[in-house]
Amino acid sequence: MSIRLLRSSSHHQCYRPRYQAFSTTTRWRWHTSELDGEKMKSLKVHRDRLMKDIHHTAQWGTGERWGKASAETGMSRLALSDADKSARDWFVKTTEELGCKTTVDAMGNIFAVRPGQKDGPPIYAGSHLDTQPTGGRYDGVLGVTAAIEMLRVLNDNWVETEYPVGVVNWTNEEGARFPISMVSSGVWSGSIPLDHAHNLKEVGSGTATMKSELERIGYLGSTPASHEAIPMAAHFELHIEQGPILESERHKIGIVQGVQAYRWFTIHVKGQDCHTGTTPFNVRSDALLTAAKMILQSHRAATKHGALASTGILTLKPGSTNTVPGDVKFSLDIRAAADKTLDALEQDLRDDFALIASASDVAGLNTHGTPGLPCTVSWSTDSISSATTFHSDCISCVEAAAKVIFGDETEKLTKTMTSGAGHDSVYTSKVCPTSMIFVPSKGGVSHNPREFTSEEDCTLGAQVLVGSVVECDRRRVRG
Amino acid sequence: MSIRLLRSSSHHQCYRPRYQAFSTTTRWRWHTSELDGEKMKSLKVHRDRLMKDIHHTAQWGTGERWGKASAETGMSRLALSDADKSARDWFVKTTEELGCKTTVDAMGNIFAVRPGQKDGPPIYAGSHLDTQPTGGRYDGVLGVTAAIEMLRVLNDNWVETEYPVGVVNWTNEEGARFPISMVSSGVWSGSIPLDHAHNLKEVGSGTATMKSELERIGYLGSTPASHEAIPMAAHFELHIEQGPILESERHKIGIVQGVQAYRWFTIHVKGQDCHTGTTPFNVRSDALLTAAKMILQSHRAATKHGALASTGILTLKPGSTNTVPGDVKFSLDIRAAADKTLDALEQDLRDDFALIASASDVAGLNTHGTPGLPCTVSWSTDSISSATTFHSDCISCVEAAAKVIFGDETEKLTKTMTSGAGHDSVYTSKVCPTSMIFVPSKGGVSHNPREFTSEEDCTLGAQVLVGSVVECDRRRVRG
């Protein structure tokens, strides 16, 4: 491991492993420092064992059926529900049986640690076991079950790591029940205050809070939810892509460089209601036609900057077939890998929208049309998330792990990419070296019962995860 | 009057005036056939008397106040309400005091007829006394009160017309309470079955029907609602423009040639929901971006055809900031003076929308953007109304009346135009020679408490109405 990675974790001096039994009573065949390319290849993930965990845990919070096969149902395992408690109980029991010591923090995050040859902050693999209310079987679950499979592979092969390795299950990543996504890795990383998270009320008409539900299901841990109390040397997260890129470009593994920045705005266009039959184009202030031009222009400008721009909500007034709308609001979601790209895109759009509202032409939008009277446009900012850049050392471990599997075909079968969606790795990356591994999502579908990743791809992803953690552990010693 | 006009009314042989008293006991100074240009000019509308009628009748159904002056309130006089009954009672009393005989038909239409020198179908002026729930003081009301002012002007000047002249108040023109606009002129003209109209239920939660309300307020007449039972030699309607053209082009009078054709469609664009962060542009089927292109293209194509295209309603699913909508429906209202123009526009739009949905370029819409995957598009037809062309003889009478007032400035102060909105004259024109006179609407605002037309413009409009009816009567004799 490079100096940077060691330095990143060197301040976690409060870490003192409270267990040694497993590592001192076992005769190990290998230390990770002894694993060369051939030996790395022998650390095989068992496809059937991995898939069994995925589908076995789906019994807790089974969702909508979409096909006839037994595994063709979605998931509905909201955070801290009874179903989530059952999945957590399975997680604790399973990891402990595999030789781990588990710790639950004040946000219900569960950390299962397998001892290494030396003490020190563990390298973690993990994700989350909660799902969307109409979610699928892979989002989050794959990352946790693959990390558990990693424990089995290490045990099968009598591998003792240099330092401890762990598996983490983060609480309420989806933000579907308690309305902040990634809230518990956010608290752990110091980005979100504990009280604020504890007091989050469940969505809908219920009165439960995160804290009351943590208590109710017995997962309000006594350990502080803090990266200082529970340090990580590194965090690796295997996840489904939730988009169509890998599948459409026939790659098997996404080597994730970071998470896109995004900014959410509400754009308000005000014109003047008027009669569709009696008002010529040249004297209309048509707020919807103006908004239509802005939506098209946002797409063009995002194309120019290699970014994304999307409108998912549009409302208008008064809403009558024979009245030209005088008032339109629409959402604008812009995303790019780098903050400076978003800065430039946002500035272009502010300029363009002002021109469009003033009835001036932008890039031929007024060509063949009739210029009308001006509208006004105003922006309000709903959310801003800066770009996340993952740690080059962790990315390098993922690359090395992929190379072991794919050899000469690595370039063809892997793709360096940026995550479009947020993940717990966004918060872990703020306090420890982090990176992610993506596997293809069929049709790019996610947050839907039909979310699907093939057994082959789940297995390949888990294999890269195991390889990445082992490689990272090896490099910690090589320095 | 030309041969055409005479022929148009010659089949109304069932017409037999049932009153003669007024015309046989009065010593008239003028017959209309004797009125030359100078004498025509002396038939002066009294501005204050006209405005008094407009504001006096506003006591029945006074609407929202928008200014401090006494007349600065809107109107809320729904058809067949108690307020409408009061306005009708005033109409009957006033026209009878001015020497008319009144007839109420089975739709509550009120026909007030002033005898002429000879018998025959009367030439009518009129409009409607019902208003929108949040309407103004001029829509409909101006046309009725100006027609009553016409009676006064004829009486003041001891004018006996060659044939009878009448004033008509049509029932439920707005369609605001009983949901078919112009329904009672529709029945009278034979275009809408009486039973269908009688059974119309009031909008909202009430249970009243047109027939029950006609009975309740005492305006269910015994005379058939039919142009055969109550024939018209011609129908002239003075109305506010309800649009901004006359004001913005500084004309005083619109000489209306007909009423636009219109067609209403609902356009349904189906794509695929996807995540705004994880889905690149090239694999999106973005139903909203596609709809935005269609809305812009409808505007361009309408410009090309000298027509109008408007979208007043747009709904989308699922409606989340970070989900690209997979389902969009929007209304499309297209209008043109001629049906064949609408035929061509509709065909162009069907072709264009199919291309846009297929992700192909139309007129540079895809320039600077990223072509995505196809969507599907389907059309459903909500309403079709053919173009109405008014009678050239009636139009000619309006032109002559304007010439008497404006002289050399006629061309500057008048504008031949097409009505963007429907009026009772659409139905009367199907069975008798018809035309309309428009006066400016301040800011083009209508169906709003702030609807406003200046006293000067109301008076000029009434003056043209009086002149048109007298000219029409003169021409009936000249043949």
PDB file of N, CA, C and O in Angstrom, chain A residues 242-245 260 276-278 280-281 283-284 288 299-300 303 308-312 316 319-320 325 333 335 364-365 367 370 420, chain B residues 242-245 260 276-278 280-281 283-284 288 299-300 303 308-312 316 319-320 323 325 333 335 364-365 367 370 420:
ATOM      1  N   GLN A 242     -26.933   0.403 -11.700  1.00  0.00           N
ATOM      2  CA  GLN A 242     -28.214   1.129 -11.707  1.00  0.00           C
ATOM      3  C   GLN A 242     -28.383   1.995 -12.953  1.00  0.00           C
ATOM      4  O   GLN A 242     -29.227   2.893 -12.971  1.00  0.00           O
ATOM      5  N   GLY A 243     -27.561   1.753 -13.946  1.00  0.00           N
ATOM      6  CA  GLY A 243     -27.647   2.470 -15.210  1.00  0.00           C
ATOM      7  C   GLY A 243     -27.308   1.478 -16.307  1.00  0.00           C
ATOM      8  O   GLY A 243     -26.960   0.325 -16.031  1.00  0.00           O
ATOM      9  N   PRO A 244     -27.396   1.911 -17.572  1.00  0.00           N
ATOM     10  CA  PRO A 244     -27.272   0.975 -18.694  1.00  0.00           C
ATOM     11  C   PRO A 244     -25.900   0.910 -19.352  1.00  0.00           C
ATOM     12  O   PRO A 244     -25.737   0.202 -20.339  1.00  0.00           O
ATOM     13  N   ILE A 245     -24.925   1.636 -18.827  1.00  0.00           N
ATOM     14  CA  ILE A 245     -23.680   1.809 -19.591  1.00  0.00           C
ATOM     15  C   ILE A 245     -22.926   0.491 -19.752  1.00  0.00           C
ATOM     16  O   ILE A 245     -22.552   0.102 -20.867  1.00  0.00           O
ATOM     17  N   GLN A 260     -20.539  11.521  -9.284  1.00  0.00           N
ATOM     18  CA  GLN A 260     -20.859  12.792  -9.912  1.00  0.00           C
ATOM     19  C   GLN A 260     -21.278  13.840  -8.898  1.00  0.00           C
ATOM     20  O   GLN A 260     -21.965  13.557  -7.931  1.00  0.00           O
ATOM     21  N   THR A 276     -56.069  30.964 -26.051  1.00  0.00           N
ATOM     22  CA  THR A 276     -55.346  30.321 -27.165  1.00  0.00           C
ATOM     23  C   THR A 276     -55.919  30.716 -28.518  1.00  0.00           C
ATOM     24  O   THR A 276     -55.228  30.602 -29.529  1.00  0.00           O
ATOM     25  N   GLY A 277     -57.177  31.147 -28.538  1.00  0.00           N
ATOM     26  CA  GLY A 277     -57.806  31.451 -29.825  1.00  0.00           C
ATOM     27  C   GLY A 277     -57.690  32.897 -30.232  1.00  0.00           C
ATOM     28  O   GLY A 277     -57.679  33.211 -31.423  1.00  0.00           O
ATOM     29  N   THR A 278     -57.578  33.789 -29.253  1.00  0.00           N
ATOM     30  CA  THR A 278     -57.661  35.218 -29.585  1.00  0.00           C
ATOM     31  C   THR A 278     -56.324  35.932 -29.481  1.00  0.00           C
ATOM     32  O   THR A 278     -56.254  37.131 -29.741  1.00  0.00           O
ATOM     33  N   PRO A 280     -52.528  36.356 -30.756  1.00  0.00           N
ATOM     34  CA  PRO A 280     -51.493  35.990 -31.729  1.00  0.00           C
ATOM     35  C   PRO A 280     -50.169  35.688 -31.030  1.00  0.00           C
ATOM     36  O   PRO A 280     -49.920  36.160 -29.915  1.00  0.00           O
ATOM     37  N   PHE A 281     -49.329  34.905 -31.698  1.00  0.00           N
ATOM     38  CA  PHE A 281     -48.050  34.510 -31.115  1.00  0.00           C
ATOM     39  C   PHE A 281     -47.204  35.716 -30.684  1.00  0.00           C
ATOM     40  O   PHE A 281     -46.536  35.664 -29.660  1.00  0.00           O
ATOM     41  N   VAL A 283     -47.790  38.506 -29.413  1.00  0.00           N
ATOM     42  CA  VAL A 283     -48.097  39.227 -28.175  1.00  0.00           C
ATOM     43  C   VAL A 283     -48.303  38.281 -26.992  1.00  0.00           C
ATOM     44  O   VAL A 283     -48.820  38.665 -25.956  1.00  0.00           O
ATOM     45  N   ARG A 284     -47.886  37.010 -27.157  1.00  0.00           N
ATOM     46  CA  ARG A 284     -47.990  36.076 -26.037  1.00  0.00           C
ATOM     47  C   ARG A 284     -46.730  36.101 -25.173  1.00  0.00           C
ATOM     48  O   ARG A 284     -45.628  36.223 -25.705  1.00  0.00           O
ATOM     49  N   LEU A 288     -45.083  28.140 -21.050  1.00  0.00           N
ATOM     50  CA  LEU A 288     -44.771  26.734 -21.345  1.00  0.00           C
ATOM     51  C   LEU A 288     -43.871  26.607 -22.573  1.00  0.00           C
ATOM     52  O   LEU A 288     -42.933  25.808 -22.577  1.00  0.00           O
ATOM     53  N   HIS A 299     -30.585  20.364 -22.270  1.00  0.00           N
ATOM     54  CA  HIS A 299     -30.059  19.121 -22.850  1.00  0.00           C
ATOM     55  C   HIS A 299     -28.869  19.417 -23.778  1.00  0.00           C
ATOM     56  O   HIS A 299     -27.843  18.718 -23.749  1.00  0.00           O
ATOM     57  N   ARG A 300     -29.014  20.469 -24.594  1.00  0.00           N
ATOM     58  CA  ARG A 300     -27.924  20.813 -25.511  1.00  0.00           C
ATOM     59  C   ARG A 300     -26.672  21.261 -24.759  1.00  0.00           C
ATOM     60  O   ARG A 300     -25.550  20.867 -25.098  1.00  0.00           O
ATOM     61  N   THR A 303     -24.945  18.383 -23.154  1.00  0.00           N
ATOM     62  CA  THR A 303     -24.215  17.632 -24.179  1.00  0.00           C
ATOM     63  C   THR A 303     -22.866  18.291 -24.458  1.00  0.00           C
ATOM     64  O   THR A 303     -21.825  17.624 -24.485  1.00  0.00           O
ATOM     65  N   LEU A 308     -24.890  15.947 -17.609  1.00  0.00           N
ATOM     66  CA  LEU A 308     -26.284  15.535 -17.749  1.00  0.00           C
ATOM     67  C   LEU A 308     -27.192  16.674 -17.274  1.00  0.00           C
ATOM     68  O   LEU A 308     -26.837  17.415 -16.361  1.00  0.00           O
ATOM     69  N   ALA A 309     -28.350  16.790 -17.892  1.00  0.00           N
ATOM     70  CA  ALA A 309     -29.380  17.728 -17.431  1.00  0.00           C
ATOM     71  C   ALA A 309     -30.715  17.034 -17.648  1.00  0.00           C
ATOM     72  O   ALA A 309     -30.938  16.444 -18.707  1.00  0.00           O
ATOM     73  N   SER A 310     -31.576  17.092 -16.634  1.00  0.00           N
ATOM     74  CA  SER A 310     -32.840  16.365 -16.712  1.00  0.00           C
ATOM     75  C   SER A 310     -33.931  17.158 -16.008  1.00  0.00           C
ATOM     76  O   SER A 310     -33.673  17.807 -14.997  1.00  0.00           O
ATOM     77  N   THR A 311     -35.132  17.046 -16.533  1.00  0.00           N
ATOM     78  CA  THR A 311     -36.297  17.614 -15.864  1.00  0.00           C
ATOM     79  C   THR A 311     -37.264  16.482 -15.563  1.00  0.00           C
ATOM     80  O   THR A 311     -37.682  15.772 -16.475  1.00  0.00           O
ATOM     81  N   GLY A 312     -37.572  16.304 -14.278  1.00  0.00           N
ATOM     82  CA  GLY A 312     -38.435  15.204 -13.861  1.00  0.00           C
ATOM     83  C   GLY A 312     -39.797  15.664 -13.382  1.00  0.00           C
ATOM     84  O   GLY A 312     -40.725  14.870 -13.276  1.00  0.00           O
ATOM     85  N   LEU A 316     -47.827  23.498 -14.188  1.00  0.00           N
ATOM     86  CA  LEU A 316     -48.195  24.752 -14.847  1.00  0.00           C
ATOM     87  C   LEU A 316     -49.546  25.227 -14.352  1.00  0.00           C
ATOM     88  O   LEU A 316     -50.341  24.451 -13.811  1.00  0.00           O
ATOM     89  N   GLY A 319     -53.845  25.616 -16.458  1.00  0.00           N
ATOM     90  CA  GLY A 319     -54.127  24.224 -16.805  1.00  0.00           C
ATOM     91  C   GLY A 319     -55.457  24.038 -17.493  1.00  0.00           C
ATOM     92  O   GLY A 319     -56.314  23.293 -17.031  1.00  0.00           O
ATOM     93  N   SER A 320     -55.641  24.711 -18.626  1.00  0.00           N
ATOM     94  CA  SER A 320     -56.874  24.594 -19.404  1.00  0.00           C
ATOM     95  C   SER A 320     -56.476  24.560 -20.875  1.00  0.00           C
ATOM     96  O   SER A 320     -55.576  25.294 -21.296  1.00  0.00           O
ATOM     97  N   PRO A 325     -50.553  28.892 -20.750  1.00  0.00           N
ATOM     98  CA  PRO A 325     -50.137  28.979 -19.343  1.00  0.00           C
ATOM     99  C   PRO A 325     -49.249  30.201 -19.087  1.00  0.00           C
ATOM    100  O   PRO A 325     -48.314  30.468 -19.844  1.00  0.00           O
ATOM    101  N   ASP A 333     -32.131  19.046 -12.897  1.00  0.00           N
ATOM    102  CA  ASP A 333     -31.139  18.204 -12.214  1.00  0.00           C
ATOM    103  C   ASP A 333     -29.935  18.159 -13.141  1.00  0.00           C
ATOM    104  O   ASP A 333     -30.016  17.633 -14.247  1.00  0.00           O
ATOM    105  N   ARG A 335     -25.775  17.200 -13.601  1.00  0.00           N
ATOM    106  CA  ARG A 335     -24.754  16.335 -13.004  1.00  0.00           C
ATOM    107  C   ARG A 335     -23.508  16.293 -13.890  1.00  0.00           C
ATOM    108  O   ARG A 335     -23.614  16.301 -15.116  1.00  0.00           O
ATOM    109  N   GLY A 364     -30.627  29.066 -32.335  1.00  0.00           N
ATOM    110  CA  GLY A 364     -31.639  28.721 -33.344  1.00  0.00           C
ATOM    111  C   GLY A 364     -32.967  28.262 -32.779  1.00  0.00           C
ATOM    112  O   GLY A 364     -33.840  27.827 -33.532  1.00  0.00           O
ATOM    113  N   LEU A 365     -33.182  28.376 -31.460  1.00  0.00           N
ATOM    114  CA  LEU A 365     -34.470  27.945 -30.888  1.00  0.00           C
ATOM    115  C   LEU A 365     -35.632  28.769 -31.453  1.00  0.00           C
ATOM    116  O   LEU A 365     -36.752  28.284 -31.554  1.00  0.00           O
ATOM    117  N   THR A 367     -35.685  30.035 -34.503  1.00  0.00           N
ATOM    118  CA  THR A 367     -35.773  29.893 -35.957  1.00  0.00           C
ATOM    119  C   THR A 367     -37.089  29.224 -36.335  1.00  0.00           C
ATOM    120  O   THR A 367     -37.501  28.260 -35.684  1.00  0.00           O
ATOM    121  N   THR A 370     -42.258  32.400 -34.056  1.00  0.00           N
ATOM    122  CA  THR A 370     -42.643  33.803 -33.961  1.00  0.00           C
ATOM    123  C   THR A 370     -42.191  34.315 -32.605  1.00  0.00           C
ATOM    124  O   THR A 370     -42.679  33.833 -31.582  1.00  0.00           O
ATOM    125  N   GLY A 420     -23.299   7.665 -11.168  1.00  0.00           N
ATOM    126  CA  GLY A 420     -24.314   8.696 -11.316  1.00  0.00           C
ATOM    127  C   GLY A 420     -25.115   8.911 -10.050  1.00  0.00           C
ATOM    128  O   GLY A 420     -25.627   9.998  -9.803  1.00  0.00           O
TER     129      GLY A 420
ATOM    130  N   GLN B 242     -61.660  40.260 -26.951  1.00  0.00           N
ATOM    131  CA  GLN B 242     -61.100  39.239 -26.041  1.00  0.00           C
ATOM    132  C   GLN B 242     -59.668  38.856 -26.403  1.00  0.00           C
ATOM    133  O   GLN B 242     -59.161  37.826 -25.931  1.00  0.00           O
ATOM    134  N   GLY B 243     -59.054  39.658 -27.218  1.00  0.00           N
ATOM    135  CA  GLY B 243     -57.661  39.446 -27.592  1.00  0.00           C
ATOM    136  C   GLY B 243     -57.011  40.817 -27.732  1.00  0.00           C
ATOM    137  O   GLY B 243     -57.687  41.857 -27.588  1.00  0.00           O
ATOM    138  N   PRO B 244     -55.719  40.864 -28.008  1.00  0.00           N
ATOM    139  CA  PRO B 244     -54.972  42.118 -27.962  1.00  0.00           C
ATOM    140  C   PRO B 244     -54.761  42.814 -29.308  1.00  0.00           C
ATOM    141  O   PRO B 244     -54.086  43.838 -29.377  1.00  0.00           O
ATOM    142  N   ILE B 245     -55.311  42.251 -30.382  1.00  0.00           N
ATOM    143  CA  ILE B 245     -54.899  42.730 -31.706  1.00  0.00           C
ATOM    144  C   ILE B 245     -55.324  44.172 -31.958  1.00  0.00           C
ATOM    145  O   ILE B 245     -54.511  45.023 -32.351  1.00  0.00           O
ATOM    146  N   GLN B 260     -62.526  31.313 -36.405  1.00  0.00           N
ATOM    147  CA  GLN B 260     -61.509  30.298 -36.665  1.00  0.00           C
ATOM    148  C   GLN B 260     -62.028  28.875 -36.481  1.00  0.00           C
ATOM    149  O   GLN B 260     -62.811  28.611 -35.583  1.00  0.00           O
ATOM    150  N   THR B 276     -31.923   9.910 -13.384  1.00  0.00           N
ATOM    151  CA  THR B 276     -31.273  11.065 -14.013  1.00  0.00           C
ATOM    152  C   THR B 276     -29.760  11.039 -13.851  1.00  0.00           C
ATOM    153  O   THR B 276     -29.048  11.673 -14.617  1.00  0.00           O
ATOM    154  N   GLY B 277     -29.266  10.313 -12.853  1.00  0.00           N
ATOM    155  CA  GLY B 277     -27.834  10.332 -12.591  1.00  0.00           C
ATOM    156  C   GLY B 277     -27.090   9.213 -13.278  1.00  0.00           C
ATOM    157  O   GLY B 277     -25.908   9.340 -13.586  1.00  0.00           O
ATOM    158  N   THR B 278     -27.769   8.092 -13.533  1.00  0.00           N
ATOM    159  CA  THR B 278     -27.055   6.910 -14.013  1.00  0.00           C
ATOM    160  C   THR B 278     -27.319   6.611 -15.491  1.00  0.00           C
ATOM    161  O   THR B 278     -26.762   5.653 -16.013  1.00  0.00           O
ATOM    162  N   PRO B 280     -27.061   7.750 -19.332  1.00  0.00           N
ATOM    163  CA  PRO B 280     -26.552   8.699 -20.328  1.00  0.00           C
ATOM    164  C   PRO B 280     -27.653   9.094 -21.321  1.00  0.00           C
ATOM    165  O   PRO B 280     -28.611   8.351 -21.521  1.00  0.00           O
ATOM    166  N   PHE B 281     -27.488  10.256 -21.916  1.00  0.00           N
ATOM    167  CA  PHE B 281     -28.480  10.763 -22.867  1.00  0.00           C
ATOM    168  C   PHE B 281     -28.777   9.772 -23.998  1.00  0.00           C
ATOM    169  O   PHE B 281     -29.913   9.650 -24.435  1.00  0.00           O
ATOM    170  N   VAL B 283     -29.012   6.662 -24.227  1.00  0.00           N
ATOM    171  CA  VAL B 283     -29.862   5.492 -23.982  1.00  0.00           C
ATOM    172  C   VAL B 283     -31.158   5.864 -23.257  1.00  0.00           C
ATOM    173  O   VAL B 283     -31.858   5.018 -22.744  1.00  0.00           O
ATOM    174  N   ARG B 284     -31.461   7.167 -23.234  1.00  0.00           N
ATOM    175  CA  ARG B 284     -32.724   7.589 -22.628  1.00  0.00           C
ATOM    176  C   ARG B 284     -33.849   7.604 -23.663  1.00  0.00           C
ATOM    177  O   ARG B 284     -33.628   7.965 -24.813  1.00  0.00           O
ATOM    178  N   LEU B 288     -40.328  13.691 -21.679  1.00  0.00           N
ATOM    179  CA  LEU B 288     -40.531  15.140 -21.517  1.00  0.00           C
ATOM    180  C   LEU B 288     -39.681  15.942 -22.499  1.00  0.00           C
ATOM    181  O   LEU B 288     -40.161  16.915 -23.087  1.00  0.00           O
ATOM    182  N   HIS B 299     -45.349  25.116 -32.480  1.00  0.00           N
ATOM    183  CA  HIS B 299     -45.312  26.575 -32.613  1.00  0.00           C
ATOM    184  C   HIS B 299     -44.706  26.986 -33.964  1.00  0.00           C
ATOM    185  O   HIS B 299     -45.217  27.880 -34.649  1.00  0.00           O
ATOM    186  N   ARG B 300     -43.626  26.284 -34.339  1.00  0.00           N
ATOM    187  CA  ARG B 300     -42.977  26.613 -35.617  1.00  0.00           C
ATOM    188  C   ARG B 300     -43.880  26.295 -36.806  1.00  0.00           C
ATOM    189  O   ARG B 300     -43.995  27.086 -37.748  1.00  0.00           O
ATOM    190  N   THR B 303     -46.634  28.768 -37.115  1.00  0.00           N
ATOM    191  CA  THR B 303     -46.113  30.009 -37.690  1.00  0.00           C
ATOM    192  C   THR B 303     -46.045  29.901 -39.209  1.00  0.00           C
ATOM    193  O   THR B 303     -46.486  30.802 -39.932  1.00  0.00           O
ATOM    194  N   LEU B 308     -52.431  29.020 -35.355  1.00  0.00           N
ATOM    195  CA  LEU B 308     -52.037  29.043 -33.954  1.00  0.00           C
ATOM    196  C   LEU B 308     -51.910  27.612 -33.441  1.00  0.00           C
ATOM    197  O   LEU B 308     -52.643  26.726 -33.885  1.00  0.00           O
ATOM    198  N   ALA B 309     -50.986  27.406 -32.521  1.00  0.00           N
ATOM    199  CA  ALA B 309     -50.874  26.115 -31.827  1.00  0.00           C
ATOM    200  C   ALA B 309     -50.498  26.431 -30.391  1.00  0.00           C
ATOM    201  O   ALA B 309     -49.630  27.271 -30.144  1.00  0.00           O
ATOM    202  N   SER B 310     -51.170  25.780 -29.466  1.00  0.00           N
ATOM    203  CA  SER B 310     -50.963  26.102 -28.053  1.00  0.00           C
ATOM    204  C   SER B 310     -51.101  24.843 -27.213  1.00  0.00           C
ATOM    205  O   SER B 310     -51.932  23.983 -27.507  1.00  0.00           O
ATOM    206  N   THR B 311     -50.304  24.784 -26.157  1.00  0.00           N
ATOM    207  CA  THR B 311     -50.444  23.719 -25.168  1.00  0.00           C
ATOM    208  C   THR B 311     -50.771  24.356 -23.826  1.00  0.00           C
ATOM    209  O   THR B 311     -50.007  25.190 -23.340  1.00  0.00           O
ATOM    210  N   GLY B 312     -51.904  23.966 -23.264  1.00  0.00           N
ATOM    211  CA  GLY B 312     -52.364  24.556 -22.005  1.00  0.00           C
ATOM    212  C   GLY B 312     -52.301  23.590 -20.838  1.00  0.00           C
ATOM    213  O   GLY B 312     -52.362  23.994 -19.686  1.00  0.00           O
ATOM    214  N   LEU B 316     -47.178  14.621 -16.350  1.00  0.00           N
ATOM    215  CA  LEU B 316     -46.119  13.633 -16.560  1.00  0.00           C
ATOM    216  C   LEU B 316     -46.065  12.655 -15.401  1.00  0.00           C
ATOM    217  O   LEU B 316     -46.576  12.926 -14.314  1.00  0.00           O
ATOM    218  N   GLY B 319     -42.852  11.882 -11.953  1.00  0.00           N
ATOM    219  CA  GLY B 319     -42.833  13.162 -11.257  1.00  0.00           C
ATOM    220  C   GLY B 319     -41.894  13.194 -10.075  1.00  0.00           C
ATOM    221  O   GLY B 319     -42.303  13.449  -8.950  1.00  0.00           O
ATOM    222  N   SER B 320     -40.609  12.951 -10.333  1.00  0.00           N
ATOM    223  CA  SER B 320     -39.589  12.991  -9.284  1.00  0.00           C
ATOM    224  C   SER B 320     -38.358  13.658  -9.888  1.00  0.00           C
ATOM    225  O   SER B 320     -38.016  13.407 -11.043  1.00  0.00           O
ATOM    226  N   THR B 323     -35.829  11.337 -11.568  1.00  0.00           N
ATOM    227  CA  THR B 323     -36.301  10.317 -12.510  1.00  0.00           C
ATOM    228  C   THR B 323     -36.721  10.982 -13.814  1.00  0.00           C
ATOM    229  O   THR B 323     -37.554  11.887 -13.813  1.00  0.00           O
ATOM    230  N   PRO B 325     -38.891  11.392 -16.850  1.00  0.00           N
ATOM    231  CA  PRO B 325     -40.271  10.929 -17.037  1.00  0.00           C
ATOM    232  C   PRO B 325     -40.411  10.007 -18.248  1.00  0.00           C
ATOM    233  O   PRO B 325     -39.894  10.283 -19.319  1.00  0.00           O
ATOM    234  N   ASP B 333     -53.920  22.553 -29.004  1.00  0.00           N
ATOM    235  CA  ASP B 333     -55.057  23.343 -29.507  1.00  0.00           C
ATOM    236  C   ASP B 333     -54.542  24.048 -30.757  1.00  0.00           C
ATOM    237  O   ASP B 333     -53.643  24.877 -30.668  1.00  0.00           O
ATOM    238  N   ARG B 335     -55.528  26.248 -34.334  1.00  0.00           N
ATOM    239  CA  ARG B 335     -56.594  27.103 -34.858  1.00  0.00           C
ATOM    240  C   ARG B 335     -56.139  27.802 -36.126  1.00  0.00           C
ATOM    241  O   ARG B 335     -54.982  28.189 -36.251  1.00  0.00           O
ATOM    242  N   GLY B 364     -33.661  20.898 -37.205  1.00  0.00           N
ATOM    243  CA  GLY B 364     -32.560  21.292 -36.318  1.00  0.00           C
ATOM    244  C   GLY B 364     -32.829  21.118 -34.832  1.00  0.00           C
ATOM    245  O   GLY B 364     -32.023  21.537 -33.997  1.00  0.00           O
ATOM    246  N   LEU B 365     -33.957  20.499 -34.468  1.00  0.00           N
ATOM    247  CA  LEU B 365     -34.239  20.303 -33.035  1.00  0.00           C
ATOM    248  C   LEU B 365     -33.173  19.450 -32.351  1.00  0.00           C
ATOM    249  O   LEU B 365     -32.910  19.608 -31.165  1.00  0.00           O
ATOM    250  N   THR B 367     -29.998  19.389 -33.253  1.00  0.00           N
ATOM    251  CA  THR B 367     -28.677  20.004 -33.369  1.00  0.00           C
ATOM    252  C   THR B 367     -28.151  20.360 -31.988  1.00  0.00           C
ATOM    253  O   THR B 367     -28.895  20.887 -31.155  1.00  0.00           O
ATOM    254  N   THR B 370     -27.952  15.300 -27.957  1.00  0.00           N
ATOM    255  CA  THR B 370     -27.556  13.901 -28.078  1.00  0.00           C
ATOM    256  C   THR B 370     -28.787  13.091 -28.433  1.00  0.00           C
ATOM    257  O   THR B 370     -29.731  13.040 -27.652  1.00  0.00           O
ATOM    258  N   GLY B 420     -61.134  34.629 -32.801  1.00  0.00           N
ATOM    259  CA  GLY B 420     -60.422  33.477 -32.266  1.00  0.00           C
ATOM    260  C   GLY B 420     -61.306  32.605 -31.399  1.00  0.00           C
ATOM    261  O   GLY B 420     -61.086  31.406 -31.277  1.00  0.00           O
TER     262      GLY B 420
END
